[in-house]
mmCIF file of C-alpha atoms in Angstrom:
data_model
loop_
_atom_site.group_PDB
_atom_site.id
_atom_site.type_symbol
_atom_site.label_atom_id
_atom_site.label_comp_id
_atom_site.label_asym_id
_atom_site.label_seq_id
_atom_site.Cartn_x
_atom_site.Cartn_y
_atom_site.Cartn_z
ATOM 1 C CA UNK A 4 10.617 5.148 15.217
ATOM 2 C CA UNK A 5 12.037 1.425 16.139
ATOM 3 C CA UNK A 6 8.547 1.028 17.997
ATOM 4 C CA UNK A 7 6.713 1.653 15.105
ATOM 5 C CA UNK A 8 8.978 -0.643 12.742
ATOM 6 C CA UNK A 9 8.070 -3.192 15.388
ATOM 7 C CA UNK A 10 4.450 -3.522 14.686
ATOM 8 C CA UNK A 11 4.713 -3.274 10.591
ATOM 9 C CA UNK A 12 3.514 -6.955 10.497
ATOM 10 C CA UNK A 13 0.216 -5.260 11.883
ATOM 11 C CA UNK A 14 0.217 -2.754 9.084
ATOM 12 C CA UNK A 15 0.995 -5.685 6.295
ATOM 13 C CA UNK A 16 -2.062 -7.690 7.834
ATOM 14 C CA UNK A 17 -4.749 -5.144 7.972
ATOM 15 C CA UNK A 18 -3.225 -4.148 4.026
ATOM 16 C CA UNK A 19 -3.979 -7.843 3.126
ATOM 17 C CA UNK A 20 -7.476 -7.577 4.651
ATOM 18 C CA UNK A 21 -8.518 -4.535 3.170
ATOM 19 C CA UNK A 22 -7.506 -5.354 -0.677
ATOM 20 C CA UNK A 23 -9.412 -8.637 -0.362
ATOM 21 C CA UNK A 24 -12.374 -7.220 1.499
ATOM 22 C CA UNK A 25 -12.355 -4.456 -1.054
ATOM 23 C CA UNK A 26 -11.921 -6.868 -3.983
ATOM 24 C CA UNK A 27 -14.831 -9.168 -2.842
ATOM 25 C CA UNK A 28 -16.754 -6.035 -2.332
ATOM 26 C CA UNK A 29 -16.395 -5.343 -6.049
ATOM 27 C CA UNK A 30 -17.194 -8.717 -7.026
ATOM 28 C CA UNK A 31 -20.934 -8.386 -5.211
ATOM 29 C CA UNK A 32 -21.611 -5.325 -5.292
ATOM 30 C CA UNK A 33 -23.960 -3.869 -8.138
ATOM 31 C CA UNK A 34 -21.909 -0.648 -8.427
ATOM 32 C CA UNK A 35 -18.426 -2.465 -8.780
ATOM 33 C CA UNK A 36 -17.989 -1.219 -12.157
ATOM 34 C CA UNK A 37 -18.353 2.590 -11.206
ATOM 35 C CA UNK A 38 -16.130 1.843 -8.198
ATOM 36 C CA UNK A 39 -13.346 0.296 -10.186
ATOM 37 C CA UNK A 40 -13.597 3.301 -12.957
ATOM 38 C CA UNK A 41 -12.917 5.521 -9.858
ATOM 39 C CA UNK A 42 -10.039 3.578 -8.376
ATOM 40 C CA UNK A 43 -8.393 3.205 -11.834
ATOM 41 C CA UNK A 44 -9.136 7.067 -12.198
ATOM 42 C CA UNK A 45 -7.227 7.816 -9.070
ATOM 43 C CA UNK A 46 -4.701 5.903 -9.480
ATOM 44 C CA UNK A 47 -4.094 7.448 -13.069
ATOM 45 C CA UNK A 48 -4.402 10.924 -11.047
ATOM 46 C CA UNK A 49 -1.952 10.228 -8.555
ATOM 47 C CA UNK A 50 0.719 8.613 -10.811
ATOM 48 C CA UNK A 51 0.490 11.472 -13.085
ATOM 49 C CA UNK A 52 0.929 14.126 -10.158
ATOM 50 C CA UNK A 53 3.948 12.183 -8.529
ATOM 51 C CA UNK A 54 5.495 11.714 -12.003
ATOM 52 C CA UNK A 55 5.586 15.481 -13.148
ATOM 53 C CA UNK A 56 8.134 17.180 -10.795
ATOM 54 C CA UNK A 57 10.653 14.706 -10.440
ATOM 55 C CA UNK A 58 10.858 14.321 -14.098
ATOM 56 C CA UNK A 59 11.055 17.732 -14.942
ATOM 57 C CA UNK A 60 13.911 18.148 -12.726
ATOM 58 C CA UNK A 61 15.992 14.995 -13.791
ATOM 59 C CA UNK A 62 15.288 15.032 -17.824
ATOM 60 C CA UNK A 63 17.989 16.787 -19.473
ATOM 61 C CA UNK A 64 16.581 16.789 -23.071
ATOM 62 C CA UNK A 65 13.641 19.381 -23.323
ATOM 63 C CA UNK A 66 12.305 17.280 -26.120
ATOM 64 C CA UNK A 67 11.751 14.511 -24.188
ATOM 65 C CA UNK A 68 10.669 16.652 -21.146
ATOM 66 C CA UNK A 69 7.749 18.564 -23.463
ATOM 67 C CA UNK A 70 6.531 14.980 -24.970
ATOM 68 C CA UNK A 71 6.349 13.787 -21.062
ATOM 69 C CA UNK A 72 4.755 16.956 -19.826
ATOM 70 C CA UNK A 73 2.037 16.431 -22.740
ATOM 71 C CA UNK A 74 1.903 12.645 -21.963
ATOM 72 C CA UNK A 75 1.022 13.423 -18.234
ATOM 73 C CA UNK A 76 -1.241 16.524 -18.762
ATOM 74 C CA UNK A 77 -3.334 13.772 -21.287
ATOM 75 C CA UNK A 78 -3.437 10.908 -18.444
ATOM 76 C CA UNK A 79 -4.449 13.461 -16.074
ATOM 77 C CA UNK A 80 -7.146 14.465 -18.066
ATOM 78 C CA UNK A 81 -8.312 10.570 -18.859
ATOM 79 C CA UNK A 82 -7.853 9.845 -14.963
ATOM 80 C CA UNK A 83 -10.286 12.683 -14.179
ATOM 81 C CA UNK A 84 -12.859 11.613 -16.750
ATOM 82 C CA UNK A 85 -12.630 8.215 -15.457
ATOM 83 C CA UNK A 86 -13.540 9.780 -11.828
ATOM 84 C CA UNK A 87 -16.190 12.005 -12.691
ATOM 85 C CA UNK A 88 -18.383 10.245 -15.297
ATOM 86 C CA UNK A 89 -19.259 7.868 -12.852
ATOM 87 C CA UNK A 90 -20.075 10.429 -10.101
ATOM 88 C CA UNK A 91 -21.827 12.742 -12.499
ATOM 89 C CA UNK A 92 -24.010 10.490 -14.837
ATOM 90 C CA UNK A 93 -26.491 8.724 -13.409
ATOM 91 C CA UNK A 94 -26.078 5.676 -15.734
ATOM 92 C CA UNK A 95 -22.205 6.265 -15.341
ATOM 93 C CA UNK A 96 -20.486 4.633 -18.727
ATOM 94 C CA UNK A 97 -23.430 2.565 -19.219
ATOM 95 C CA UNK A 98 -23.129 0.642 -22.561
ATOM 96 C CA UNK A 99 -20.794 3.201 -24.247
ATOM 97 C CA UNK A 100 -17.046 2.185 -25.119
ATOM 98 C CA UNK A 101 -15.317 5.170 -23.402
ATOM 99 C CA UNK A 102 -13.941 3.600 -20.865
ATOM 100 C CA UNK A 103 -12.072 1.391 -23.261
ATOM 101 C CA UNK A 104 -11.298 4.387 -25.155
ATOM 102 C CA UNK A 105 -10.017 6.171 -22.046
ATOM 103 C CA UNK A 106 -7.926 3.084 -20.366
ATOM 104 C CA UNK A 107 -6.547 2.165 -23.644
ATOM 105 C CA UNK A 108 -5.607 5.351 -24.818
ATOM 106 C CA UNK A 109 -3.877 5.825 -21.496
ATOM 107 C CA UNK A 110 -1.746 2.558 -21.845
ATOM 108 C CA UNK A 111 -0.940 3.140 -25.520
ATOM 109 C CA UNK A 112 0.549 6.586 -24.737
ATOM 110 C CA UNK A 113 2.387 5.056 -21.927
ATOM 111 C CA UNK A 114 4.101 2.895 -23.971
ATOM 112 C CA UNK A 115 4.824 4.699 -27.056
ATOM 113 C CA UNK A 116 6.326 7.369 -25.072
ATOM 114 C CA UNK A 117 8.483 5.010 -22.989
ATOM 115 C CA UNK A 118 10.094 3.347 -25.986
ATOM 116 C CA UNK A 119 10.368 6.532 -27.955
ATOM 117 C CA UNK A 120 12.442 8.314 -24.738
ATOM 118 C CA UNK A 121 14.710 4.905 -24.414
ATOM 119 C CA UNK A 122 15.211 4.827 -28.179
ATOM 120 C CA UNK A 123 16.426 8.233 -28.245
ATOM 121 C CA UNK A 124 18.852 7.220 -25.302
ATOM 122 C CA UNK A 125 17.285 9.574 -22.954
ATOM 123 C CA UNK A 126 15.853 7.266 -20.758
ATOM 124 C CA UNK A 127 17.012 3.994 -19.469
ATOM 125 C CA UNK A 128 15.071 0.794 -18.917
ATOM 126 C CA UNK A 129 15.305 -2.632 -17.551
ATOM 127 C CA UNK A 130 13.431 -6.069 -17.926
ATOM 128 C CA UNK A 131 10.510 -5.462 -15.756
ATOM 129 C CA UNK A 132 9.896 -2.090 -17.222
ATOM 130 C CA UNK A 133 10.252 -3.250 -20.881
ATOM 131 C CA UNK A 134 7.639 -5.984 -20.250
ATOM 132 C CA UNK A 135 5.272 -3.567 -18.450
ATOM 133 C CA UNK A 136 5.110 -1.179 -21.255
ATOM 134 C CA UNK A 137 5.052 -4.131 -23.953
ATOM 135 C CA UNK A 138 2.197 -5.521 -22.069
ATOM 136 C CA UNK A 139 0.768 -1.675 -21.714
ATOM 137 C CA UNK A 140 0.792 -1.184 -25.505
ATOM 138 C CA UNK A 141 -0.697 -4.834 -26.348
ATOM 139 C CA UNK A 142 -3.699 -4.553 -23.585
ATOM 140 C CA UNK A 143 -4.162 -0.611 -24.258
ATOM 141 C CA UNK A 144 -4.987 -1.609 -27.920
ATOM 142 C CA UNK A 145 -7.462 -4.274 -27.340
ATOM 143 C CA UNK A 146 -8.926 -2.044 -24.815
ATOM 144 C CA UNK A 147 -9.013 0.696 -27.469
ATOM 145 C CA UNK A 148 -10.507 -1.401 -30.363
ATOM 146 C CA UNK A 149 -12.408 -4.245 -28.324
ATOM 147 C CA UNK A 150 -16.106 -2.776 -28.293
ATOM 148 C CA UNK A 151 -17.380 -5.618 -26.405
ATOM 149 C CA UNK A 152 -15.022 -4.775 -23.612
ATOM 150 C CA UNK A 153 -16.762 -5.302 -20.223
ATOM 151 C CA UNK A 154 -15.811 -4.020 -16.744
ATOM 152 C CA UNK A 155 -16.874 -6.931 -14.919
ATOM 153 C CA UNK A 156 -13.487 -8.829 -16.649
ATOM 154 C CA UNK A 157 -11.617 -6.573 -15.005
ATOM 155 C CA UNK A 158 -13.190 -7.008 -11.673
ATOM 156 C CA UNK A 159 -12.340 -10.645 -11.940
ATOM 157 C CA UNK A 160 -8.495 -9.693 -12.778
ATOM 158 C CA UNK A 161 -8.252 -7.461 -9.726
ATOM 159 C CA UNK A 162 -9.979 -10.167 -7.614
ATOM 160 C CA UNK A 163 -7.120 -12.543 -8.744
ATOM 161 C CA UNK A 164 -4.273 -9.809 -8.348
ATOM 162 C CA UNK A 165 -6.055 -8.732 -4.789
ATOM 163 C CA UNK A 166 -5.779 -12.842 -3.631
ATOM 164 C CA UNK A 167 -2.183 -12.962 -5.019
ATOM 165 C CA UNK A 168 -1.220 -9.552 -3.385
ATOM 166 C CA UNK A 169 -3.185 -10.332 0.137
ATOM 167 C CA UNK A 170 -1.698 -13.589 0.262
ATOM 168 C CA UNK A 171 2.105 -12.305 -0.295
ATOM 169 C CA UNK A 172 1.111 -9.597 2.298
ATOM 170 C CA UNK A 173 -0.670 -11.949 5.055
ATOM 171 C CA UNK A 174 2.287 -14.458 5.009
ATOM 172 C CA UNK A 175 4.637 -11.508 5.423
ATOM 173 C CA UNK A 176 2.617 -10.376 8.157
ATOM 174 C CA UNK A 177 2.937 -13.723 9.812
ATOM 175 C CA UNK A 178 6.677 -13.787 9.673
ATOM 176 C CA UNK A 179 7.004 -10.423 11.033
ATOM 177 C CA UNK A 180 4.682 -11.283 13.634
ATOM 178 C CA UNK A 181 6.576 -14.229 14.435
ATOM 179 C CA UNK A 182 9.773 -12.402 14.504
ATOM 180 C CA UNK A 183 8.023 -9.720 16.775
ATOM 181 C CA UNK A 184 7.177 -12.557 19.536
ATOM 182 C CA UNK A 185 10.661 -14.085 19.289
ATOM 183 C CA UNK A 186 12.383 -11.049 19.914
ATOM 184 C CA UNK A 187 9.929 -9.955 22.888
ATOM 185 C CA UNK A 188 10.664 -13.457 24.381
ATOM 186 C CA UNK A 189 14.326 -12.938 24.168
ATOM 187 C CA UNK A 190 14.101 -9.684 25.951
ATOM 188 C CA UNK A 191 12.209 -11.249 28.754
ATOM 189 C CA UNK A 192 13.602 -12.700 31.745
ATOM 190 C CA UNK A 193 12.875 -16.613 32.222
ATOM 191 C CA UNK A 194 10.098 -17.561 35.012
ATOM 192 C CA UNK A 195 12.751 -19.618 36.963
ATOM 193 C CA UNK A 196 15.044 -16.948 36.931
ATOM 194 C CA UNK A 197 12.607 -14.583 38.616
ATOM 195 C CA UNK A 198 11.808 -16.802 41.293
ATOM 196 C CA UNK A 199 14.993 -17.560 42.212
ATOM 197 C CA UNK A 200 16.313 -13.404 42.712
ATOM 198 C CA UNK A 201 17.127 -13.035 46.288
ATOM 199 C CA UNK A 202 14.830 -10.807 48.265
ATOM 200 C CA UNK A 203 17.006 -8.038 50.366
ATOM 201 C CA UNK A 204 16.403 -8.435 53.890
ATOM 202 C CA UNK A 205 16.147 -5.383 56.030
ATOM 203 C CA UNK A 206 18.338 -5.603 58.785
ATOM 204 C CA UNK A 207 16.051 -3.975 61.972
ATOM 205 C CA UNK A 208 18.716 -3.181 65.154
ATOM 206 C CA UNK A 209 17.987 -5.179 68.130
ATOM 207 C CA UNK A 210 17.343 -2.623 71.181
ATOM 208 C CA UNK A 211 18.478 -3.918 74.418
ATOM 209 C CA UNK A 212 15.312 -3.862 76.731
ATOM 210 C CA UNK A 213 15.399 -1.357 79.507
ATOM 211 C CA UNK A 214 13.517 -2.456 82.738
ATOM 212 C CA UNK A 215 11.735 0.475 83.920
ATOM 213 C CA UNK A 216 12.281 2.044 87.248
ATOM 214 C CA UNK A 217 10.037 1.612 90.347
ATOM 215 C CA UNK A 218 8.949 4.664 91.964
ATOM 216 C CA UNK A 219 10.555 4.348 95.540
ATOM 217 C CA UNK A 220 7.668 5.042 98.354
ATOM 218 C CA UNK A 221 9.338 6.474 101.520
ATOM 219 C CA UNK A 222 7.113 5.793 104.464
#
């Protein structure tokens, strides 16, 4: 496990390259808008699945539990729609406003349910969660009512976030590799020390030389 942890920097650098590469691909690909919809759909579906069981087990209020189960079910359906529509329909979302309705509904629902749970004193919140859910309500309202919303705008936003995330992961990976090299250097003996290590000599016993006996010739 320690050996794997030592190579965490490699995962970070690889992740940074993937994030930046995928973001640039979305910018230049003609199918970028459909890919964004599928990506967001998968994110919503995965988040819904991850939330369900832990929330049901830890929430003590049956009312809040029921409201959140309904919300998670709706979220799952919205995420599935964002995945299937670009895959099933040849034109994807096309010029329709369904993408804005689906994503806007998801964000609005998440923000409203969160603040209702916090206001009922059955859930706790902190500053990051508060800011996120305020933004979810604001952005969700804009997406729901803005009929001229273009998915290309979302691609540009993803590119900016990817550059920031990739830069952070790349810098963190650089620091990790630097620490890895320092640690590896400390565990290696210095070259001068290696040269000065005495070689154990093998002692060979000296045998007395025995003169061969001459044959006695009798005349």
